[in-house]
PDB file of C-alpha atoms in Angstrom:
ATOM      1  CA  MET A   1     -18.476  15.460 -27.753  1.00  0.00           C
ATOM      2  CA  ILE A   2     -20.385  12.792 -25.796  1.00  0.00           C
ATOM      3  CA  ASP A   3     -19.326  10.665 -22.837  1.00  0.00           C
ATOM      4  CA  SER A   4     -21.260   7.501 -23.635  1.00  0.00           C
ATOM      5  CA  HIS A   5     -20.541   5.742 -20.338  1.00  0.00           C
ATOM      6  CA  CYS A   6     -19.728   7.068 -16.878  1.00  0.00           C
ATOM      7  CA  HIS A   7     -20.838   6.587 -13.284  1.00  0.00           C
ATOM      8  CA  LEU A   8     -21.852   9.957 -11.881  1.00  0.00           C
ATOM      9  CA  ASP A   9     -23.365   8.215  -8.856  1.00  0.00           C
ATOM     10  CA  HIS A  10     -19.843   7.240  -7.714  1.00  0.00           C
ATOM     11  CA  GLU A  11     -17.565   9.435  -5.661  1.00  0.00           C
ATOM     12  CA  PRO A  12     -15.922  11.847  -6.055  1.00  0.00           C
ATOM     13  CA  LEU A  13     -18.217  12.722  -8.986  1.00  0.00           C
ATOM     14  CA  PHE A  14     -21.527  12.559  -7.119  1.00  0.00           C
ATOM     15  CA  SER A  15     -20.504  15.093  -4.479  1.00  0.00           C
ATOM     16  CA  ASN A  16     -19.066  17.470  -7.066  1.00  0.00           C
ATOM     17  CA  LEU A  17     -21.637  17.398  -9.872  1.00  0.00           C
ATOM     18  CA  ASN A  18     -21.607  21.181 -10.317  1.00  0.00           C
ATOM     19  CA  GLN A  19     -17.881  21.296 -10.999  1.00  0.00           C
ATOM     20  CA  VAL A  20     -17.897  18.062 -13.031  1.00  0.00           C
ATOM     21  CA  LEU A  21     -20.631  19.472 -15.270  1.00  0.00           C
ATOM     22  CA  LEU A  22     -18.905  22.837 -15.574  1.00  0.00           C
ATOM     23  CA  ARG A  23     -15.652  21.250 -16.729  1.00  0.00           C
ATOM     24  CA  SER A  24     -17.559  18.971 -19.101  1.00  0.00           C
ATOM     25  CA  LYS A  25     -19.333  21.853 -20.783  1.00  0.00           C
ATOM     26  CA  GLU A  26     -16.121  23.878 -20.988  1.00  0.00           C
ATOM     27  CA  ILE A  27     -14.599  21.270 -23.320  1.00  0.00           C
ATOM     28  CA  GLY A  28     -17.772  20.948 -25.402  1.00  0.00           C
ATOM     29  CA  ILE A  29     -19.514  17.874 -24.038  1.00  0.00           C
ATOM     30  CA  GLU A  30     -23.146  17.974 -25.114  1.00  0.00           C
ATOM     31  CA  LYS A  31     -24.431  14.715 -23.591  1.00  0.00           C
ATOM     32  CA  ILE A  32     -23.395  12.444 -20.712  1.00  0.00           C
ATOM     33  CA  LEU A  33     -24.800   8.968 -20.153  1.00  0.00           C
ATOM     34  CA  THR A  34     -24.579   7.846 -16.530  1.00  0.00           C
ATOM     35  CA  ILE A  35     -24.825   4.097 -16.127  1.00  0.00           C
ATOM     36  CA  CYS A  36     -26.757   2.025 -13.612  1.00  0.00           C
ATOM     37  CA  THR A  37     -25.145  -1.044 -12.016  1.00  0.00           C
ATOM     38  CA  THR A  38     -27.436  -1.850  -9.041  1.00  0.00           C
ATOM     39  CA  LYS A  39     -31.012  -1.244  -7.946  1.00  0.00           C
ATOM     40  CA  GLU A  40     -29.665   1.040  -5.221  1.00  0.00           C
ATOM     41  CA  SER A  41     -27.626   3.142  -7.650  1.00  0.00           C
ATOM     42  CA  PHE A  42     -30.717   3.755  -9.783  1.00  0.00           C
ATOM     43  CA  LYS A  43     -32.206   5.893  -7.034  1.00  0.00           C
ATOM     44  CA  ASN A  44     -29.288   8.299  -7.329  1.00  0.00           C
ATOM     45  CA  ILE A  45     -29.335   8.162 -11.116  1.00  0.00           C
ATOM     46  CA  LEU A  46     -32.957   9.344 -11.106  1.00  0.00           C
ATOM     47  CA  ASP A  47     -31.815  12.402  -9.126  1.00  0.00           C
ATOM     48  CA  ILE A  48     -28.720  12.953 -11.271  1.00  0.00           C
ATOM     49  CA  ILE A  49     -30.616  13.049 -14.592  1.00  0.00           C
ATOM     50  CA  LYS A  50     -32.733  15.890 -13.170  1.00  0.00           C
ATOM     51  CA  PHE A  51     -29.581  17.850 -12.407  1.00  0.00           C
ATOM     52  CA  ASP A  52     -28.919  18.987 -15.988  1.00  0.00           C
ATOM     53  CA  ASN A  53     -30.484  18.602 -19.430  1.00  0.00           C
ATOM     54  CA  ILE A  54     -27.325  17.039 -20.872  1.00  0.00           C
ATOM     55  CA  ILE A  55     -27.399  14.048 -18.484  1.00  0.00           C
ATOM     56  CA  PHE A  56     -29.210  10.831 -19.421  1.00  0.00           C
ATOM     57  CA  GLY A  57     -29.288   7.477 -17.648  1.00  0.00           C
ATOM     58  CA  THR A  58     -29.755   3.728 -17.974  1.00  0.00           C
ATOM     59  CA  PHE A  59     -31.186   0.958 -15.834  1.00  0.00           C
ATOM     60  CA  GLY A  60     -29.656  -2.472 -15.299  1.00  0.00           C
ATOM     61  CA  ILE A  61     -27.737  -4.806 -13.021  1.00  0.00           C
ATOM     62  CA  HIS A  62     -23.999  -5.312 -13.509  1.00  0.00           C
ATOM     63  CA  PRO A  63     -22.924  -8.973 -13.881  1.00  0.00           C
ATOM     64  CA  HIS A  64     -20.946  -8.615 -10.635  1.00  0.00           C
ATOM     65  CA  GLU A  65     -24.261  -8.036  -8.861  1.00  0.00           C
ATOM     66  CA  SER A  66     -26.392 -10.738 -10.474  1.00  0.00           C
ATOM     67  CA  ASN A  67     -26.067 -13.101  -7.501  1.00  0.00           C
ATOM     68  CA  LYS A  68     -27.828 -10.493  -5.374  1.00  0.00           C
ATOM     69  CA  ASP A  69     -30.482  -9.301  -7.838  1.00  0.00           C
ATOM     70  CA  ILE A  70     -31.819 -11.041 -10.903  1.00  0.00           C
ATOM     71  CA  LEU A  71     -34.354  -8.716 -12.468  1.00  0.00           C
ATOM     72  CA  SER A  72     -37.124 -10.092 -14.621  1.00  0.00           C
ATOM     73  CA  LYS A  73     -37.806  -8.567 -18.011  1.00  0.00           C
ATOM     74  CA  ASP A  74     -40.898  -6.916 -16.547  1.00  0.00           C
ATOM     75  CA  ASP A  75     -38.877  -5.435 -13.660  1.00  0.00           C
ATOM     76  CA  ILE A  76     -36.596  -3.739 -16.176  1.00  0.00           C
ATOM     77  CA  LEU A  77     -39.448  -2.538 -18.376  1.00  0.00           C
ATOM     78  CA  LYS A  78     -41.229  -0.864 -15.460  1.00  0.00           C
ATOM     79  CA  LYS A  79     -38.160   1.084 -14.371  1.00  0.00           C
ATOM     80  CA  ILE A  80     -37.293   2.329 -17.852  1.00  0.00           C
ATOM     81  CA  THR A  81     -40.717   3.206 -19.226  1.00  0.00           C
ATOM     82  CA  SER A  82     -41.385   5.464 -16.235  1.00  0.00           C
ATOM     83  CA  ASN A  83     -38.748   8.025 -17.282  1.00  0.00           C
ATOM     84  CA  LYS A  84     -37.984   9.379 -20.754  1.00  0.00           C
ATOM     85  CA  LYS A  85     -34.385  10.223 -19.834  1.00  0.00           C
ATOM     86  CA  ILE A  86     -33.586   6.561 -19.156  1.00  0.00           C
ATOM     87  CA  ILE A  87     -32.411   5.612 -22.631  1.00  0.00           C
ATOM     88  CA  GLY A  88     -30.520   2.314 -22.313  1.00  0.00           C
ATOM     89  CA  VAL A  89     -30.597  -1.126 -20.697  1.00  0.00           C
ATOM     90  CA  GLY A  90     -27.568  -2.043 -18.605  1.00  0.00           C
ATOM     91  CA  GLU A  91     -24.828  -2.176 -17.723  1.00  0.00           C
ATOM     92  CA  THR A  92     -25.264  -5.920 -18.175  1.00  0.00           C
ATOM     93  CA  GLY A  93     -23.291  -8.794 -19.640  1.00  0.00           C
ATOM     94  CA  LEU A  94     -20.830 -11.458 -18.525  1.00  0.00           C
ATOM     95  CA  ASP A  95     -17.637 -11.223 -16.481  1.00  0.00           C
ATOM     96  CA  PHE A  96     -15.852 -14.546 -16.123  1.00  0.00           C
ATOM     97  CA  TYR A  97     -12.596 -12.861 -15.096  1.00  0.00           C
ATOM     98  CA  TYR A  98     -13.633 -11.844 -11.594  1.00  0.00           C
ATOM     99  CA  ASN A  99     -16.600 -14.234 -11.291  1.00  0.00           C
ATOM    100  CA  ASN A 100     -18.108 -12.106  -8.532  1.00  0.00           C
ATOM    101  CA  SER A 101     -21.375 -13.829  -9.416  1.00  0.00           C
ATOM    102  CA  ASP A 102     -21.746 -17.398 -10.609  1.00  0.00           C
ATOM    103  CA  LYS A 103     -22.013 -18.004 -14.347  1.00  0.00           C
ATOM    104  CA  ASP A 104     -25.603 -19.240 -14.297  1.00  0.00           C
ATOM    105  CA  SER A 105     -26.922 -16.121 -12.560  1.00  0.00           C
ATOM    106  CA  GLN A 106     -24.924 -13.869 -14.896  1.00  0.00           C
ATOM    107  CA  ILE A 107     -26.337 -15.602 -17.960  1.00  0.00           C
ATOM    108  CA  LYS A 108     -29.905 -15.529 -16.652  1.00  0.00           C
ATOM    109  CA  SER A 109     -29.621 -11.833 -15.815  1.00  0.00           C
ATOM    110  CA  PHE A 110     -28.057 -11.041 -19.200  1.00  0.00           C
ATOM    111  CA  LYS A 111     -30.870 -12.832 -21.045  1.00  0.00           C
ATOM    112  CA  ASN A 112     -33.523 -10.835 -19.180  1.00  0.00           C
ATOM    113  CA  HIS A 113     -31.775  -7.566 -20.017  1.00  0.00           C
ATOM    114  CA  ILE A 114     -31.520  -8.590 -23.682  1.00  0.00           C
ATOM    115  CA  ASP A 115     -35.244  -9.369 -23.794  1.00  0.00           C
ATOM    116  CA  ALA A 116     -36.079  -6.003 -22.241  1.00  0.00           C
ATOM    117  CA  ALA A 117     -33.869  -4.094 -24.683  1.00  0.00           C
ATOM    118  CA  ILE A 118     -35.508  -5.817 -27.651  1.00  0.00           C
ATOM    119  CA  HIS A 119     -38.980  -5.101 -26.280  1.00  0.00           C
ATOM    120  CA  LEU A 120     -38.181  -1.428 -25.700  1.00  0.00           C
ATOM    121  CA  ASP A 121     -36.095  -1.057 -28.891  1.00  0.00           C
ATOM    122  CA  ILE A 122     -33.339   0.773 -27.019  1.00  0.00           C
ATOM    123  CA  PRO A 123     -29.599   0.002 -26.771  1.00  0.00           C
ATOM    124  CA  LEU A 124     -28.174  -2.731 -24.579  1.00  0.00           C
ATOM    125  CA  ILE A 125     -24.957  -1.663 -22.817  1.00  0.00           C
ATOM    126  CA  VAL A 126     -22.774  -4.776 -22.689  1.00  0.00           C
ATOM    127  CA  HIS A 127     -19.889  -5.564 -20.333  1.00  0.00           C
ATOM    128  CA  SER A 128     -17.887  -8.586 -21.492  1.00  0.00           C
ATOM    129  CA  ARG A 129     -14.686  -9.851 -19.910  1.00  0.00           C
ATOM    130  CA  ASN A 130     -13.168 -13.302 -20.455  1.00  0.00           C
ATOM    131  CA  ALA A 131     -16.522 -14.287 -21.943  1.00  0.00           C
ATOM    132  CA  GLU A 132     -16.328 -13.564 -25.668  1.00  0.00           C
ATOM    133  CA  ASN A 133     -17.813 -16.836 -26.895  1.00  0.00           C
ATOM    134  CA  GLU A 134     -20.636 -16.884 -24.363  1.00  0.00           C
ATOM    135  CA  THR A 135     -21.457 -13.213 -24.941  1.00  0.00           C
ATOM    136  CA  TYR A 136     -21.535 -13.673 -28.708  1.00  0.00           C
ATOM    137  CA  GLU A 137     -23.747 -16.771 -28.513  1.00  0.00           C
ATOM    138  CA  LEU A 138     -26.370 -14.890 -26.508  1.00  0.00           C
ATOM    139  CA  LEU A 139     -26.244 -11.778 -28.692  1.00  0.00           C
ATOM    140  CA  LYS A 140     -26.296 -13.539 -32.069  1.00  0.00           C
ATOM    141  CA  ASN A 141     -29.563 -15.304 -31.250  1.00  0.00           C
ATOM    142  CA  SER A 142     -31.274 -12.031 -30.345  1.00  0.00           C
ATOM    143  CA  LYS A 143     -32.974 -10.382 -33.297  1.00  0.00           C
ATOM    144  CA  ASN A 144     -33.525  -6.632 -33.631  1.00  0.00           C
ATOM    145  CA  LEU A 145     -31.135  -5.839 -30.791  1.00  0.00           C
ATOM    146  CA  LYS A 146     -29.207  -2.564 -30.534  1.00  0.00           C
ATOM    147  CA  ILE A 147     -25.795  -3.457 -29.090  1.00  0.00           C
ATOM    148  CA  LEU A 148     -23.186  -1.202 -27.478  1.00  0.00           C
ATOM    149  CA  MET A 149     -19.992  -2.947 -26.374  1.00  0.00           C
ATOM    150  CA  HIS A 150     -18.864  -0.724 -23.536  1.00  0.00           C
ATOM    151  CA  CYS A 151     -15.188  -0.172 -22.667  1.00  0.00           C
ATOM    152  CA  PHE A 152     -14.313  -2.613 -25.412  1.00  0.00           C
ATOM    153  CA  THR A 153     -11.139  -4.617 -24.814  1.00  0.00           C
ATOM    154  CA  GLY A 154     -11.961  -7.658 -26.936  1.00  0.00           C
ATOM    155  CA  SER A 155     -10.193  -9.463 -29.726  1.00  0.00           C
ATOM    156  CA  ASP A 156     -10.226  -8.919 -33.488  1.00  0.00           C
ATOM    157  CA  SER A 157     -12.273 -12.081 -33.921  1.00  0.00           C
ATOM    158  CA  PHE A 158     -14.852 -10.807 -31.418  1.00  0.00           C
ATOM    159  CA  VAL A 159     -15.177  -7.618 -33.458  1.00  0.00           C
ATOM    160  CA  LYS A 160     -15.601  -9.610 -36.664  1.00  0.00           C
ATOM    161  CA  ASN A 161     -18.384 -11.653 -35.072  1.00  0.00           C
ATOM    162  CA  LEU A 162     -20.169  -8.638 -33.617  1.00  0.00           C
ATOM    163  CA  LEU A 163     -20.071  -6.289 -36.627  1.00  0.00           C
ATOM    164  CA  PRO A 164     -22.686  -8.282 -38.600  1.00  0.00           C
ATOM    165  CA  LEU A 165     -24.983  -7.874 -35.583  1.00  0.00           C
ATOM    166  CA  GLY A 166     -24.739  -4.081 -35.969  1.00  0.00           C
ATOM    167  CA  ALA A 167     -22.791  -3.636 -32.739  1.00  0.00           C
ATOM    168  CA  TYR A 168     -21.125  -0.378 -31.732  1.00  0.00           C
ATOM    169  CA  PHE A 169     -17.796  -0.326 -29.873  1.00  0.00           C
ATOM    170  CA  SER A 170     -16.876   2.228 -27.228  1.00  0.00           C
ATOM    171  CA  ALA A 171     -13.256   3.222 -26.641  1.00  0.00           C
ATOM    172  CA  SER A 172     -12.217   4.061 -23.083  1.00  0.00           C
ATOM    173  CA  GLY A 173      -9.033   5.490 -21.592  1.00  0.00           C
ATOM    174  CA  ILE A 174      -7.493   2.025 -21.887  1.00  0.00           C
ATOM    175  CA  ILE A 175      -6.584   2.796 -25.514  1.00  0.00           C
ATOM    176  CA  THR A 176      -4.197   5.489 -24.223  1.00  0.00           C
ATOM    177  CA  PHE A 177      -2.241   3.037 -22.057  1.00  0.00           C
ATOM    178  CA  ALA A 178       1.257   2.029 -23.167  1.00  0.00           C
ATOM    179  CA  ASN A 179       0.487  -1.669 -22.723  1.00  0.00           C
ATOM    180  CA  SER A 180      -2.626  -1.626 -24.931  1.00  0.00           C
ATOM    181  CA  LYS A 181      -0.933  -2.002 -28.331  1.00  0.00           C
ATOM    182  CA  ASN A 182      -3.101  -4.955 -29.386  1.00  0.00           C
ATOM    183  CA  LEU A 183      -6.273  -3.098 -28.453  1.00  0.00           C
ATOM    184  CA  GLN A 184      -5.079  -0.023 -30.339  1.00  0.00           C
ATOM    185  CA  GLU A 185      -4.586  -2.160 -33.452  1.00  0.00           C
ATOM    186  CA  THR A 186      -8.084  -3.567 -33.035  1.00  0.00           C
ATOM    187  CA  PHE A 187      -9.600  -0.083 -32.854  1.00  0.00           C
ATOM    188  CA  LYS A 188      -7.735   0.883 -36.019  1.00  0.00           C
ATOM    189  CA  ARG A 189      -9.805  -1.745 -37.820  1.00  0.00           C
ATOM    190  CA  ILE A 190     -13.237  -0.934 -36.390  1.00  0.00           C
ATOM    191  CA  PRO A 191     -15.311   1.098 -38.895  1.00  0.00           C
ATOM    192  CA  LEU A 192     -15.723   4.770 -38.061  1.00  0.00           C
ATOM    193  CA  ASP A 193     -19.517   4.509 -38.138  1.00  0.00           C
ATOM    194  CA  LYS A 194     -19.417   1.978 -35.277  1.00  0.00           C
ATOM    195  CA  LEU A 195     -17.257   3.944 -32.815  1.00  0.00           C
ATOM    196  CA  LEU A 196     -18.137   5.736 -29.593  1.00  0.00           C
ATOM    197  CA  VAL A 197     -15.970   7.129 -26.789  1.00  0.00           C
ATOM    198  CA  GLU A 198     -16.405   6.943 -23.026  1.00  0.00           C
ATOM    199  CA  THR A 199     -14.629   7.635 -19.770  1.00  0.00           C
ATOM    200  CA  ASP A 200     -16.121   4.925 -17.515  1.00  0.00           C
ATOM    201  CA  SER A 201     -15.336   7.546 -14.880  1.00  0.00           C
ATOM    202  CA  PRO A 202     -14.384   7.631 -12.079  1.00  0.00           C
ATOM    203  CA  PHE A 203     -12.375   4.631 -13.313  1.00  0.00           C
ATOM    204  CA  LEU A 204      -9.705   4.217 -16.012  1.00  0.00           C
ATOM    205  CA  ALA A 205      -8.371   7.765 -16.252  1.00  0.00           C
ATOM    206  CA  PRO A 206      -6.568   8.155 -19.595  1.00  0.00           C
ATOM    207  CA  VAL A 207      -2.997   9.241 -20.161  1.00  0.00           C
ATOM    208  CA  PRO A 208      -1.933  11.923 -19.151  1.00  0.00           C
ATOM    209  CA  MET A 209      -4.312  11.783 -16.166  1.00  0.00           C
ATOM    210  CA  ARG A 210      -3.361   8.275 -14.967  1.00  0.00           C
ATOM    211  CA  GLY A 211      -3.525   7.939 -11.208  1.00  0.00           C
ATOM    212  CA  LYS A 212      -6.302  10.509 -10.870  1.00  0.00           C
ATOM    213  CA  LYS A 213     -10.011   9.920 -10.490  1.00  0.00           C
ATOM    214  CA  ASN A 214     -11.468  10.014 -13.974  1.00  0.00           C
ATOM    215  CA  GLU A 215     -14.263  12.382 -14.993  1.00  0.00           C
ATOM    216  CA  PRO A 216     -16.234  13.136 -18.183  1.00  0.00           C
ATOM    217  CA  SER A 217     -14.046  16.099 -19.201  1.00  0.00           C
ATOM    218  CA  TYR A 218     -11.119  13.704 -19.642  1.00  0.00           C
ATOM    219  CA  ILE A 219     -12.920  12.244 -22.668  1.00  0.00           C
ATOM    220  CA  LYS A 220     -10.875  14.665 -24.778  1.00  0.00           C
ATOM    221  CA  TYR A 221      -7.734  12.587 -24.212  1.00  0.00           C
ATOM    222  CA  THR A 222      -9.377   9.341 -25.332  1.00  0.00           C
ATOM    223  CA  LEU A 223     -10.891  11.082 -28.344  1.00  0.00           C
ATOM    224  CA  GLY A 224      -7.486  12.507 -29.247  1.00  0.00           C
ATOM    225  CA  LYS A 225      -5.797   9.106 -29.024  1.00  0.00           C
ATOM    226  CA  LEU A 226      -8.525   7.456 -31.083  1.00  0.00           C
ATOM    227  CA  ALA A 227      -8.176  10.186 -33.712  1.00  0.00           C
ATOM    228  CA  ASP A 228      -4.447   9.456 -33.905  1.00  0.00           C
ATOM    229  CA  LEU A 229      -5.111   5.724 -34.283  1.00  0.00           C
ATOM    230  CA  LYS A 230      -7.648   6.342 -37.048  1.00  0.00           C
ATOM    231  CA  ASN A 231      -5.404   8.954 -38.701  1.00  0.00           C
ATOM    232  CA  ILE A 232      -8.239  11.456 -38.740  1.00  0.00           C
ATOM    233  CA  ASP A 233      -8.670  15.020 -37.497  1.00  0.00           C
ATOM    234  CA  LYS A 234      -9.880  15.099 -33.884  1.00  0.00           C
ATOM    235  CA  SER A 235     -12.743  17.502 -34.657  1.00  0.00           C
ATOM    236  CA  LYS A 236     -13.928  15.242 -37.467  1.00  0.00           C
ATOM    237  CA  LEU A 237     -13.868  12.191 -35.193  1.00  0.00           C
ATOM    238  CA  ASP A 238     -15.676  14.218 -32.538  1.00  0.00           C
ATOM    239  CA  LYS A 239     -18.533  14.802 -34.981  1.00  0.00           C
ATOM    240  CA  ILE A 240     -18.543  11.157 -36.115  1.00  0.00           C
ATOM    241  CA  THR A 241     -18.698   9.691 -32.605  1.00  0.00           C
ATOM    242  CA  THR A 242     -21.314  12.249 -31.557  1.00  0.00           C
ATOM    243  CA  ASP A 243     -23.456  11.418 -34.595  1.00  0.00           C
ATOM    244  CA  ASN A 244     -23.017   7.695 -33.885  1.00  0.00           C
ATOM    245  CA  PHE A 245     -24.261   8.110 -30.319  1.00  0.00           C
ATOM    246  CA  ASN A 246     -27.270  10.143 -31.409  1.00  0.00           C
ATOM    247  CA  LYS A 247     -28.107   7.628 -34.131  1.00  0.00           C
ATOM    248  CA  LEU A 248     -27.887   4.701 -31.717  1.00  0.00           C
ATOM    249  CA  PHE A 249     -29.830   6.239 -28.838  1.00  0.00           C
ATOM    250  CA  PHE A 250     -32.193   8.751 -30.440  1.00  0.00           C
ATOM    251  CA  GLN A 251     -33.214   7.370 -33.845  1.00  0.00           C
TER     252      GLN A 251
END
């Protein structure tokens, strides 16, 4: 089992890493990917990935933060090439729902992250909200790009556009929510070899843990729901999503 996207630098996870890791290992998690969203958070991520062999990290600037920091391609390359446990670029992308940063800065930042991911030949972790067309236009023109659509909540048509690009789609606790019927139907149609699971902890705790701070060990609930949607044994889906993660990040 692998949590492909969480934020161990956020509280209450950061102050309780020992217990968070213990509970993760108890349910069989073998890798955790903790995601960078700001330059400041990267400092903590560098400490966190030293904490245990199963923890890996990324480097990138969230679209919410792109007004404050627009990293050049070279800025990103320097941060990532200096540590072998930093295995992805992001979290990056476009968020035109909240618009915490203006569209131009988000697009410029996203392009620089895309260029860095292509140069390094490592996955790009993409956040996309209310920006399907713009996200697709930038991704489709980028050759030899490894794409991971994190916490995917997009449409069927977005999936159909992204699959020819080789994109992977990560299911979060949102698929367990009662009001996510359309998203559940979308995940039923995504090929098994393109699926990952994540917690996005400490956010988006899945049913039956709604209302609590999320953590990596809760991945078992999302995996169980996805197995039900795909009409497949949970242990079989566990192996498939684990193999998919290892193929994407380590091959």
